[in-house]
mmCIF file of C-alpha atoms in Angstrom:
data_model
loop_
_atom_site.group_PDB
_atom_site.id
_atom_site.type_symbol
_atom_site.label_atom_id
_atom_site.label_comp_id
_atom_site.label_asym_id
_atom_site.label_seq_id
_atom_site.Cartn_x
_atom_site.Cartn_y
_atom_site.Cartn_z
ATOM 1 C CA UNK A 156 23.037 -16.274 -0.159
ATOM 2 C CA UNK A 157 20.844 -19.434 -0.479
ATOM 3 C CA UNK A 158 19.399 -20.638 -3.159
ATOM 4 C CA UNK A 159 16.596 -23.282 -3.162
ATOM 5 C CA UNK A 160 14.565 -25.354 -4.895
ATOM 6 C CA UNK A 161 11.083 -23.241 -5.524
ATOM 7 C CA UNK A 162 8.469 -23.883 -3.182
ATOM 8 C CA UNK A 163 5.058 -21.419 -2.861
ATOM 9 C CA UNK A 164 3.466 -21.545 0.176
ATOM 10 C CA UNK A 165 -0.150 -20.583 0.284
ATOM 11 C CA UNK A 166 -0.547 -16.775 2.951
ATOM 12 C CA UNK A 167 -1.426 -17.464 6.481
ATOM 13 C CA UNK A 168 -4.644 -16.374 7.615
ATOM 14 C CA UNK A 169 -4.905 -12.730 9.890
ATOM 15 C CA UNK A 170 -3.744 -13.866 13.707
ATOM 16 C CA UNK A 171 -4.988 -11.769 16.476
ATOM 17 C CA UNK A 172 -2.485 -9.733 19.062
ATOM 18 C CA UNK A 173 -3.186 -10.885 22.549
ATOM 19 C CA UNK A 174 -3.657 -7.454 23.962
ATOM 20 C CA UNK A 175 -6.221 -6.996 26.804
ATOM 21 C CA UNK A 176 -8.984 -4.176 25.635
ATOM 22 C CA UNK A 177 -8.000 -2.027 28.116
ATOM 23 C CA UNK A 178 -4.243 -1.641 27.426
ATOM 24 C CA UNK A 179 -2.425 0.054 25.161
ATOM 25 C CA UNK A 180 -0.654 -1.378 22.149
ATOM 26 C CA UNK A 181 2.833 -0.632 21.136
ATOM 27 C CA UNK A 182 4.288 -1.757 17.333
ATOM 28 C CA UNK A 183 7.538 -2.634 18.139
ATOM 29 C CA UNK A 184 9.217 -1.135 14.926
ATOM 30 C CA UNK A 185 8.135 2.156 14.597
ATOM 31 C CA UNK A 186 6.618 3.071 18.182
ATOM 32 C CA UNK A 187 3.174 3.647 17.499
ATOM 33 C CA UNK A 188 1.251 3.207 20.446
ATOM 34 C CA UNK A 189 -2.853 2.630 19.904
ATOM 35 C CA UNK A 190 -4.796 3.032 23.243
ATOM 36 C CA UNK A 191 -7.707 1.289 24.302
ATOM 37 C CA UNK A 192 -9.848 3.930 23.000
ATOM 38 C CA UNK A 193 -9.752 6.090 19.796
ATOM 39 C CA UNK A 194 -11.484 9.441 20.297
ATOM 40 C CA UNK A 195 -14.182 7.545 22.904
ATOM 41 C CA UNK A 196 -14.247 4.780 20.603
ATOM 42 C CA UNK A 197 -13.510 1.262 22.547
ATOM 43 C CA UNK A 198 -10.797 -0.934 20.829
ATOM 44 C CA UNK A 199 -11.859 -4.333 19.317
ATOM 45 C CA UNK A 200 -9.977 -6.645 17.356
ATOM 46 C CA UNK A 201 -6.755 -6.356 17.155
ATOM 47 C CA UNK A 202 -5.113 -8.123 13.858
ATOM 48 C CA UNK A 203 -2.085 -8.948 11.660
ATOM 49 C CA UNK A 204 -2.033 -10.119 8.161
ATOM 50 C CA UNK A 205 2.014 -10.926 8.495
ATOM 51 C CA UNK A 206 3.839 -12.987 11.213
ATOM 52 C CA UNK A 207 5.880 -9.727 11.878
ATOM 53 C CA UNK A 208 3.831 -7.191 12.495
ATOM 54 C CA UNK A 209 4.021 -5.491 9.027
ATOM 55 C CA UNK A 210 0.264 -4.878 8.194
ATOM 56 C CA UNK A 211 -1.996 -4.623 11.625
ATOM 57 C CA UNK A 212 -5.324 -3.462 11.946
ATOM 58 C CA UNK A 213 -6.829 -2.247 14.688
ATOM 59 C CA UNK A 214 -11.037 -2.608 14.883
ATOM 60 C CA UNK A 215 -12.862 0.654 16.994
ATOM 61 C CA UNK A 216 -16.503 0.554 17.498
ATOM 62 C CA UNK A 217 -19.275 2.522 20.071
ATOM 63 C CA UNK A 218 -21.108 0.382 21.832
ATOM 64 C CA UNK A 219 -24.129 1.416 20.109
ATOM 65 C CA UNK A 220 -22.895 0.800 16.632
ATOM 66 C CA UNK A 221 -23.212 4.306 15.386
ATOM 67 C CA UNK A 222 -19.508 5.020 14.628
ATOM 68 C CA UNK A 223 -16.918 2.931 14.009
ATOM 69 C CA UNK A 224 -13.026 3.343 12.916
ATOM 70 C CA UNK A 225 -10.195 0.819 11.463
ATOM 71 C CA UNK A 226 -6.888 1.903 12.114
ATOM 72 C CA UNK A 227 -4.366 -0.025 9.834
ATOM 73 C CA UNK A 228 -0.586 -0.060 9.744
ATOM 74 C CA UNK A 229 1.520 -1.756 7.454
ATOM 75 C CA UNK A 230 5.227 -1.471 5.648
ATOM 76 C CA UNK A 231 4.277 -0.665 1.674
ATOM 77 C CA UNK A 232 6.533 -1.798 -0.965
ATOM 78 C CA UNK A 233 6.036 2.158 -2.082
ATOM 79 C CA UNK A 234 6.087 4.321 0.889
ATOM 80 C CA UNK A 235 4.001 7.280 -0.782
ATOM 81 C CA UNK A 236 1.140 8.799 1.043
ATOM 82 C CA UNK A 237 -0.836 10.146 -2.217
ATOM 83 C CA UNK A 238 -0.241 6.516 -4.276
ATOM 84 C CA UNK A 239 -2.158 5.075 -0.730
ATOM 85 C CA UNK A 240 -4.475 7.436 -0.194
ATOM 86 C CA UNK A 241 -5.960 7.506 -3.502
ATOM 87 C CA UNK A 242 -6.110 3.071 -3.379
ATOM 88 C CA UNK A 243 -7.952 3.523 -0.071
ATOM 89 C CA UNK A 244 -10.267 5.732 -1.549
ATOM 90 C CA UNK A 245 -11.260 3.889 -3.979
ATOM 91 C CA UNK A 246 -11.632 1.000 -2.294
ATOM 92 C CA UNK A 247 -14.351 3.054 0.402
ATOM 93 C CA UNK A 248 -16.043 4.191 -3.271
ATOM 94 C CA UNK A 249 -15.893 0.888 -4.994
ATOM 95 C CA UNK A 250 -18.181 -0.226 -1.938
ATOM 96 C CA UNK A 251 -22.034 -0.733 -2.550
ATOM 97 C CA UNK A 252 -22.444 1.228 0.474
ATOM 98 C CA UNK A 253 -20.814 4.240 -0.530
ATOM 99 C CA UNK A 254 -21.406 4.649 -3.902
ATOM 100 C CA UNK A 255 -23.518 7.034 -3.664
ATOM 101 C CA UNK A 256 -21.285 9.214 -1.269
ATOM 102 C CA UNK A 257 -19.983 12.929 -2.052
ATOM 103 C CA UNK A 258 -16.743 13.916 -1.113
ATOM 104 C CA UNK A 259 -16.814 16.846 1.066
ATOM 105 C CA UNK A 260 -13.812 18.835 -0.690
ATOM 106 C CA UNK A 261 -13.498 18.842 -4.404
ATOM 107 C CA UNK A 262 -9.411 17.158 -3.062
ATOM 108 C CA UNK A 263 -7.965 15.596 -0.270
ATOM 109 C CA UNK A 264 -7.224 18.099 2.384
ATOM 110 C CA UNK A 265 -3.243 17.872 3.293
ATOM 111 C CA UNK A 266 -2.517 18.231 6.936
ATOM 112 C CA UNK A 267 0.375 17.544 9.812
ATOM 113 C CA UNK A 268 -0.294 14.509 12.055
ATOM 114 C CA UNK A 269 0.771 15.753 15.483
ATOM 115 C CA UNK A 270 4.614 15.833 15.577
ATOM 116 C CA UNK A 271 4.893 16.382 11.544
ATOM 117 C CA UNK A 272 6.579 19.786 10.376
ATOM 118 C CA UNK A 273 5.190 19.656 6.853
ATOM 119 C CA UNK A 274 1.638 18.972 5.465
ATOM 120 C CA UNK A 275 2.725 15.151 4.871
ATOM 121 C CA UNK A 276 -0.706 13.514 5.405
ATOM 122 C CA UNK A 277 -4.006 13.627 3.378
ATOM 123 C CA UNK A 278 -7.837 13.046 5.244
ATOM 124 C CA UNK A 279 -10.892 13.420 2.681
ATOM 125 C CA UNK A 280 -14.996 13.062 4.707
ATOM 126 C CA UNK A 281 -17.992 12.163 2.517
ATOM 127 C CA UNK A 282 -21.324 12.157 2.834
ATOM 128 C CA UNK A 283 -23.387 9.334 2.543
ATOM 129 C CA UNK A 284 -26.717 9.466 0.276
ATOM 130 C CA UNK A 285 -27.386 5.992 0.649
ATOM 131 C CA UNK A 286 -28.709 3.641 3.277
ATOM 132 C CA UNK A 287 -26.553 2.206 6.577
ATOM 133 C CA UNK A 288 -24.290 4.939 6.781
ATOM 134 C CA UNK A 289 -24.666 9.221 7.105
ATOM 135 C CA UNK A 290 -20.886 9.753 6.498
ATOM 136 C CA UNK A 291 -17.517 7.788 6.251
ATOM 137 C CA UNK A 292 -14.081 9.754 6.030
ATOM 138 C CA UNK A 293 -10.300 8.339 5.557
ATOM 139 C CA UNK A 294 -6.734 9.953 6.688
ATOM 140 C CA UNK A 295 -3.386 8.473 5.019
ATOM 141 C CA UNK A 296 -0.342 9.580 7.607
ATOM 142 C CA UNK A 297 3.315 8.627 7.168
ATOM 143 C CA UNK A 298 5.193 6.826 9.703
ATOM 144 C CA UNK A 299 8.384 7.232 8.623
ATOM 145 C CA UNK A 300 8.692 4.306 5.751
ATOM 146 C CA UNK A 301 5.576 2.893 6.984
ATOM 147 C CA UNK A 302 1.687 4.337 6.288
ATOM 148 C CA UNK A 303 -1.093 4.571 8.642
ATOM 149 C CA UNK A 304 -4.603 4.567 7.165
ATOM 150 C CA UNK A 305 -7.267 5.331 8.998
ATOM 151 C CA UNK A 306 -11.103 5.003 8.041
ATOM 152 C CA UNK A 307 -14.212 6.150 10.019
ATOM 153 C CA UNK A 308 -18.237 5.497 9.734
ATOM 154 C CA UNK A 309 -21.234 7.208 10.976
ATOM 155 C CA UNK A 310 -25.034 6.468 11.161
ATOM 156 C CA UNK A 311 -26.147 9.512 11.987
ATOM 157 C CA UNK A 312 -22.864 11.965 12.051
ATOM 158 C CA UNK A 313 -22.725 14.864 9.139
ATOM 159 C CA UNK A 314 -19.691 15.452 7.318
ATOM 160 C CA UNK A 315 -18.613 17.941 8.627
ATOM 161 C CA UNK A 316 -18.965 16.255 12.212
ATOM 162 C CA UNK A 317 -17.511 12.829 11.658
ATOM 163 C CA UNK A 318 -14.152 15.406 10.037
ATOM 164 C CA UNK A 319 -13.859 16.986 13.796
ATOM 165 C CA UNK A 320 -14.052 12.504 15.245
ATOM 166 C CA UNK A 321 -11.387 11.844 12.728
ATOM 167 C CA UNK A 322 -9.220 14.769 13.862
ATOM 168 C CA UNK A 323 -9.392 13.664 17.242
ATOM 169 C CA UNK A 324 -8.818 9.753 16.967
ATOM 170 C CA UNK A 325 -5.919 11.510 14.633
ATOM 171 C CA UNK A 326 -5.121 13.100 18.402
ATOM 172 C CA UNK A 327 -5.610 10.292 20.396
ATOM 173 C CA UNK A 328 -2.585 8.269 18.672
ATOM 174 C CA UNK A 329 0.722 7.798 20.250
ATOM 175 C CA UNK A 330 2.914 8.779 16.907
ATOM 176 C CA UNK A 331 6.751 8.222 17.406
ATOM 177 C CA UNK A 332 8.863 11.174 16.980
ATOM 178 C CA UNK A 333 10.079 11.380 13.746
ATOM 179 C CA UNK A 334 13.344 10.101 12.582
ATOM 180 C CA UNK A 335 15.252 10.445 9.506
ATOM 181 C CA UNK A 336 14.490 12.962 6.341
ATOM 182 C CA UNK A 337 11.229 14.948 6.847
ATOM 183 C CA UNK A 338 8.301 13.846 5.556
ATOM 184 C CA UNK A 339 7.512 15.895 2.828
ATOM 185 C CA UNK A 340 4.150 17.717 2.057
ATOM 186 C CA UNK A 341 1.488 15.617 0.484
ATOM 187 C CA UNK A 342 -0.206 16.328 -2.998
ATOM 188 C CA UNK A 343 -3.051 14.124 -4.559
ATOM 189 C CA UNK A 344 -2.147 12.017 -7.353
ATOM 190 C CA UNK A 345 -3.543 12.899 -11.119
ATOM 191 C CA UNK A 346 -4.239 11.063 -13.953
ATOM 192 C CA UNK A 347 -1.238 10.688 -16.368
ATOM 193 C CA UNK A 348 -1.150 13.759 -18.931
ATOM 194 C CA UNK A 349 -0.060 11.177 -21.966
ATOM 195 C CA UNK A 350 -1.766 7.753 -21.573
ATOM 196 C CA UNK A 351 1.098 4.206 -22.261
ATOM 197 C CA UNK A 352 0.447 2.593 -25.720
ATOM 198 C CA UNK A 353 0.613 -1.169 -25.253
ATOM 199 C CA UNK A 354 1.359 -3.518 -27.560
ATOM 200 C CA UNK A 355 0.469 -7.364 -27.728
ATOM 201 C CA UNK A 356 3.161 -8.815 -25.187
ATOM 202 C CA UNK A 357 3.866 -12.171 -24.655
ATOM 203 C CA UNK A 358 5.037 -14.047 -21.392
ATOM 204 C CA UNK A 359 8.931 -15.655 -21.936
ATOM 205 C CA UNK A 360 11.040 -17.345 -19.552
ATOM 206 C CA UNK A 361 13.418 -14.358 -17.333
ATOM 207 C CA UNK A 362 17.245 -14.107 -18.016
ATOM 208 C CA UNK A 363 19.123 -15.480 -15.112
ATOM 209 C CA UNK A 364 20.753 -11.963 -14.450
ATOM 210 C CA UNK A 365 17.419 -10.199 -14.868
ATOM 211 C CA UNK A 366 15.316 -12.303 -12.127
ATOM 212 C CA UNK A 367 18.069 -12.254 -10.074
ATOM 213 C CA UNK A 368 18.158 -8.720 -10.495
ATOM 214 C CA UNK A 369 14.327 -8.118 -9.833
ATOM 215 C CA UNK A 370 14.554 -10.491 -6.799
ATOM 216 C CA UNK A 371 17.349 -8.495 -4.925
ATOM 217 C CA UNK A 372 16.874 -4.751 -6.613
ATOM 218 C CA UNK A 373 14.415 -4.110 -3.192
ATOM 219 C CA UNK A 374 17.001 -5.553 -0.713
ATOM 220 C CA UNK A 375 20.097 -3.384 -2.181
ATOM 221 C CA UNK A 376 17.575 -0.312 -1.998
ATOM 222 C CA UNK A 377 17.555 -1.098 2.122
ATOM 223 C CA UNK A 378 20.563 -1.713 2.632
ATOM 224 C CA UNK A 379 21.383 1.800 1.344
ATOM 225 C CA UNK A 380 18.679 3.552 2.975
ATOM 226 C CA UNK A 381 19.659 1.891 5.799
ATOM 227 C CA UNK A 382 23.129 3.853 5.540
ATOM 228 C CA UNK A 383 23.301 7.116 6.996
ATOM 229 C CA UNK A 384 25.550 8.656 4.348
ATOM 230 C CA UNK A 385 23.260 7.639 1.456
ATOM 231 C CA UNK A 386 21.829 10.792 0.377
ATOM 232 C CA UNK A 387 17.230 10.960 0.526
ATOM 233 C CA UNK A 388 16.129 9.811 -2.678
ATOM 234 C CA UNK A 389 14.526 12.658 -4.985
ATOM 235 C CA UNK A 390 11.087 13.124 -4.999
ATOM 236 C CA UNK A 391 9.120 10.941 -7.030
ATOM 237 C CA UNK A 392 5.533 12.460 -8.354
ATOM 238 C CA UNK A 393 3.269 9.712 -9.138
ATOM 239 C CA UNK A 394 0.362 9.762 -11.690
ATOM 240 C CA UNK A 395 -2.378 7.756 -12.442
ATOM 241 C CA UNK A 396 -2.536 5.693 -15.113
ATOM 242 C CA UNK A 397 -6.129 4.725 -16.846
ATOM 243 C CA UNK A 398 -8.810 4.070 -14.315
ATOM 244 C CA UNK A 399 -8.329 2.672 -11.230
ATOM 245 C CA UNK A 400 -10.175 -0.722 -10.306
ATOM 246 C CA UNK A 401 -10.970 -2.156 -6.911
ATOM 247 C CA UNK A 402 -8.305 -4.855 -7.632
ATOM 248 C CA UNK A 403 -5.425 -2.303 -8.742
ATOM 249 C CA UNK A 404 -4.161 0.878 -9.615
ATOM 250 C CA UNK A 405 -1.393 1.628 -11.948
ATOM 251 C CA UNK A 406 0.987 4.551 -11.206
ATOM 252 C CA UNK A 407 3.698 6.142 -13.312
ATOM 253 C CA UNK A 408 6.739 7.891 -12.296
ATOM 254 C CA UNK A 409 9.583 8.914 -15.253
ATOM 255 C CA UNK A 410 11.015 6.459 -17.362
ATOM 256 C CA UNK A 411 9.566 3.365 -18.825
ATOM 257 C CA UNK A 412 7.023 0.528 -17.424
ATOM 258 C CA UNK A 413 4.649 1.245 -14.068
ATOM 259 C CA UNK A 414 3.916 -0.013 -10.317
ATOM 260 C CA UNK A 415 0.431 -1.435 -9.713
ATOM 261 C CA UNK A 416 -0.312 -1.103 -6.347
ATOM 262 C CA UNK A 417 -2.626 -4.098 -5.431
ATOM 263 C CA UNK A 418 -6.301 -3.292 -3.379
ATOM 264 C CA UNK A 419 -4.641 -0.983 -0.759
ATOM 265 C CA UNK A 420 -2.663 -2.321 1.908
ATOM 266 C CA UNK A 421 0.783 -1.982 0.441
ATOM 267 C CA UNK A 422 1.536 -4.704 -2.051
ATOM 268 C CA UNK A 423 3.106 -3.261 -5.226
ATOM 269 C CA UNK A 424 4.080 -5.201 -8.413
ATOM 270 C CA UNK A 425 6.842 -3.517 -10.451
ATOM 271 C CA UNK A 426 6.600 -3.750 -13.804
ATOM 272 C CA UNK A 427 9.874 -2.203 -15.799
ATOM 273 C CA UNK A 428 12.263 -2.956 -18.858
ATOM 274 C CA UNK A 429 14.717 -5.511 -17.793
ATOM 275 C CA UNK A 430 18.290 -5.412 -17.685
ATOM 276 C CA UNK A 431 19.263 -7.277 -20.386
ATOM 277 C CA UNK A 432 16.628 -6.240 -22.074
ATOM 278 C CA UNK A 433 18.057 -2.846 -22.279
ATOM 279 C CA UNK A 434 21.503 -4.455 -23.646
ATOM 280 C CA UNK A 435 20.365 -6.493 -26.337
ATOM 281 C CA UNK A 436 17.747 -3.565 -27.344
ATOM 282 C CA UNK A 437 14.999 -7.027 -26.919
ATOM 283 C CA UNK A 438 12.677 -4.681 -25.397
ATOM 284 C CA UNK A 439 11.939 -7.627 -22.316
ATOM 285 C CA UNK A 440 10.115 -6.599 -19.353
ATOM 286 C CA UNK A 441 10.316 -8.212 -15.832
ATOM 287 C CA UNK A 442 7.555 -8.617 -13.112
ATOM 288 C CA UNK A 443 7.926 -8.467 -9.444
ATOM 289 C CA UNK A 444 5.699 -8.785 -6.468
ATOM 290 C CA UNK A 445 6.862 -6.678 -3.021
ATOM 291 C CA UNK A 446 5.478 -7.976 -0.032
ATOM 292 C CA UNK A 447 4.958 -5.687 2.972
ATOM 293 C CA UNK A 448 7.463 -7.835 4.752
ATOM 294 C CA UNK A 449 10.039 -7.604 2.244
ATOM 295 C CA UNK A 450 9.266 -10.677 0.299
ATOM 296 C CA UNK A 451 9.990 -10.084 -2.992
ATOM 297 C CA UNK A 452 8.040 -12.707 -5.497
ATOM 298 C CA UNK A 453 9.464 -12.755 -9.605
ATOM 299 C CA UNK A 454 7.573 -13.988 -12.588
ATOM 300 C CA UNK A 455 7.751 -14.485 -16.232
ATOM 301 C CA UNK A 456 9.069 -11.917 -18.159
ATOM 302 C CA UNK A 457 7.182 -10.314 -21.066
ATOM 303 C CA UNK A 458 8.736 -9.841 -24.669
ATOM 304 C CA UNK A 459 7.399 -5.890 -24.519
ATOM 305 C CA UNK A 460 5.500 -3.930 -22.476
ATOM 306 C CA UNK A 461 2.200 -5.962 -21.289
ATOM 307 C CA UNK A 462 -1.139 -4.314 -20.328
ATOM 308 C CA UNK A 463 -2.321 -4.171 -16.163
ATOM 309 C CA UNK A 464 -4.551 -6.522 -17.234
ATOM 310 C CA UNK A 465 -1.805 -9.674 -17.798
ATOM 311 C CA UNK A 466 0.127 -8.500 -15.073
ATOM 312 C CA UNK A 467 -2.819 -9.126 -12.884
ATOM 313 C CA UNK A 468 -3.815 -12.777 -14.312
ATOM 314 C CA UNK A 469 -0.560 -13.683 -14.218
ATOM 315 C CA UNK A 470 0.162 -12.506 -10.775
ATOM 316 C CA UNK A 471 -3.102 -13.883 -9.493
ATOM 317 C CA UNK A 472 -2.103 -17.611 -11.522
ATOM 318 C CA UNK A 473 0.902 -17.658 -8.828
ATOM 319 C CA UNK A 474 3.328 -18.611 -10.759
ATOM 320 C CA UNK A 475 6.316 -17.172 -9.439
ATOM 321 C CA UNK A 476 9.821 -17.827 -10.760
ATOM 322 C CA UNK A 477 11.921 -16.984 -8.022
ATOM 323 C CA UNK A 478 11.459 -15.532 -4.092
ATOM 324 C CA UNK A 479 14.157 -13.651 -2.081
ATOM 325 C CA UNK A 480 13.618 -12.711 1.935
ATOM 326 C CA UNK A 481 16.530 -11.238 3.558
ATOM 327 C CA UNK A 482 19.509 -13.113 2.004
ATOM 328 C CA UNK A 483 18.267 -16.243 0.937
ATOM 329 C CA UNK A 484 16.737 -16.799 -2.748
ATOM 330 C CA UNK A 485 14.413 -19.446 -4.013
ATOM 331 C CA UNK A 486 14.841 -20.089 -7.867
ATOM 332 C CA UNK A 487 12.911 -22.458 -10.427
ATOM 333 C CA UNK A 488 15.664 -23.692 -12.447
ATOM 334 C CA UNK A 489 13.227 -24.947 -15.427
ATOM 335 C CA UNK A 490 11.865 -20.838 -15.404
ATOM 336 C CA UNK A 491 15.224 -19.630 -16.685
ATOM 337 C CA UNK A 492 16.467 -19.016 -20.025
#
């Protein structure tokens, strides 16, 4: 293990994958193969966010503009289809052009991708009351620990329709056989039954042992699901807590504290009592970004349990404390107490 002076470098802009139009696209880690066409729709851009292939998206269009598809596929820090599904549709209804749109199905409809044995994925179509568009509809399919979302458009397509396009670009995908546990069936997420009670909480500098802690907890999780003997993890059911924004949802699982899952492409900032908070009875509370390539980001801790909203500002300030990758760990000296 390394550890370094901090230093936060700034995201790299989306670079594009130089694949010709007309062949097919492989990802190297899971085996996903996109062809040139989805469902008669002729691949466009071709995209990734990371340096690693960990959160690609893939642009469809017809030549006449009337439908058009984005296929994305990235590593989340939470690898749940229903937490995804429900950020991705609320990013399609936070959007001006869709506001107006009715979902087709009162809930998601749960289906198996080709290949699945269980009911693992989620699709939802609306219909479009508005201007630009007749119809838009979104699937959420696991690959595995990684998610495929896919989102479709149409000018002139009904519901009902643009549900039978989505099946088939659903179809037209190369999955990779599964490997490891089976993909379990998917239900949507709910709002939380009891809503959290916050109190006023107050940024403090981390224990040493606690950001250390929330900077290698997600490397020491994949190192033992890595292991063939470790037994699946139990399920986790997910609720929703409060509303959700554009910006972030908050989920809840048991115990204390909450994930916010940031926009919808996998980010996830965990939010739980800390370590020695729980010895001393101090009631501390750490904060740590997960990258979709692992990165794992810490920040100041808060003396109890703080609202979405501070996690939020004080993510988006950038002030991190501390960053692990693999096995090396960057660590502001002057952040710990």
């Amino acid at each position: 293990m390394m550890i370094l002076a901090l230093a936060t470098a700034a995201p790299s802009a989306a670079r594009d994958l130089p694949v010709p139009p007309d062949k097919s696209w492989q990802h190297a880690e899971t085996g996903l193969i996109l062809r040139p066409q989805l469902a008669g729709l002729p691949r466009g851009a071709l995209t990734d966010a990371t340096q690693s292939e960990h959160d690609v998206a893939a642009q469809f269009e017809a030549p006449d503009g009337s439908v058009s598809a984005t296929v994305y596929l990235f590593h989340p820090a939470v690898a749940d289809v229903a937490l995804w599904f429900d950020r991705s549709r609320t990013a399609i209804e936070s959007r001006d052009l869709f506001r107006n749109a009715a979902p087709a199905s009162a809930d998601p409809i749960a289906f198996a991708a080709p290949g699945a044995t269980a009911a693992s994925s989620l699709r939802q179509v609306y219909a479009n009351a508005g201007k630009g568009y007749r119809s838009t509809a979104l699937a959420v399919v696991p690959v595995g620990e990684w998610i495929v979302s896919i989102r479709m458009s149409a000018k002139a397509l009904t519901a009902e329709q643009l549900d039978a396009q989505l099946q088939q670009a659903i179809a037209t995908i190369h999955w990779p056989r599964p490997a490891g546990s089976v993909a379990r069936a998917a239900t949507p997420i709910r709002a939380c039954a009891t809503p959290l009670v916050f109190a006023h909480a107050k940024p403090i500098k981390a224990a040493g042992g606690d950001m250390l802690m929330a900077l290698l907890a997600g490397g020491i999780a994949a190192k033992a699901k890595a292991d063939p003997k470790t037994p699946p993890d139990p399920r986790i059911v997910w609720c929703r807590e409060g509303e959700a924004r554009l910006e972030y949802g908050v989920y809840r699982a048991t115990g204390a504290g909450y994930e916010m899952a940031l926009y919808d492409a996998g980010r996830t900032v965990s939010v739980y009592p800390s370590l020695m908070g729980q010895i001393d009875k101090s009631g501390t509370y750490t904060v740590a970004l997960t990258d979709v390539d692992g990165t794992v980001s810490s920040f100041p801790s808060f003396d109890g349990l703080p609202t979405p909203k501070q996690v939020w500002e004080l993510v988006a300030s950038g002030k991190r404390t501390g960053v692990s990758k693999g096995n090396q760990v960057t660590i502001d000296a002057k952040a710990v107490r």
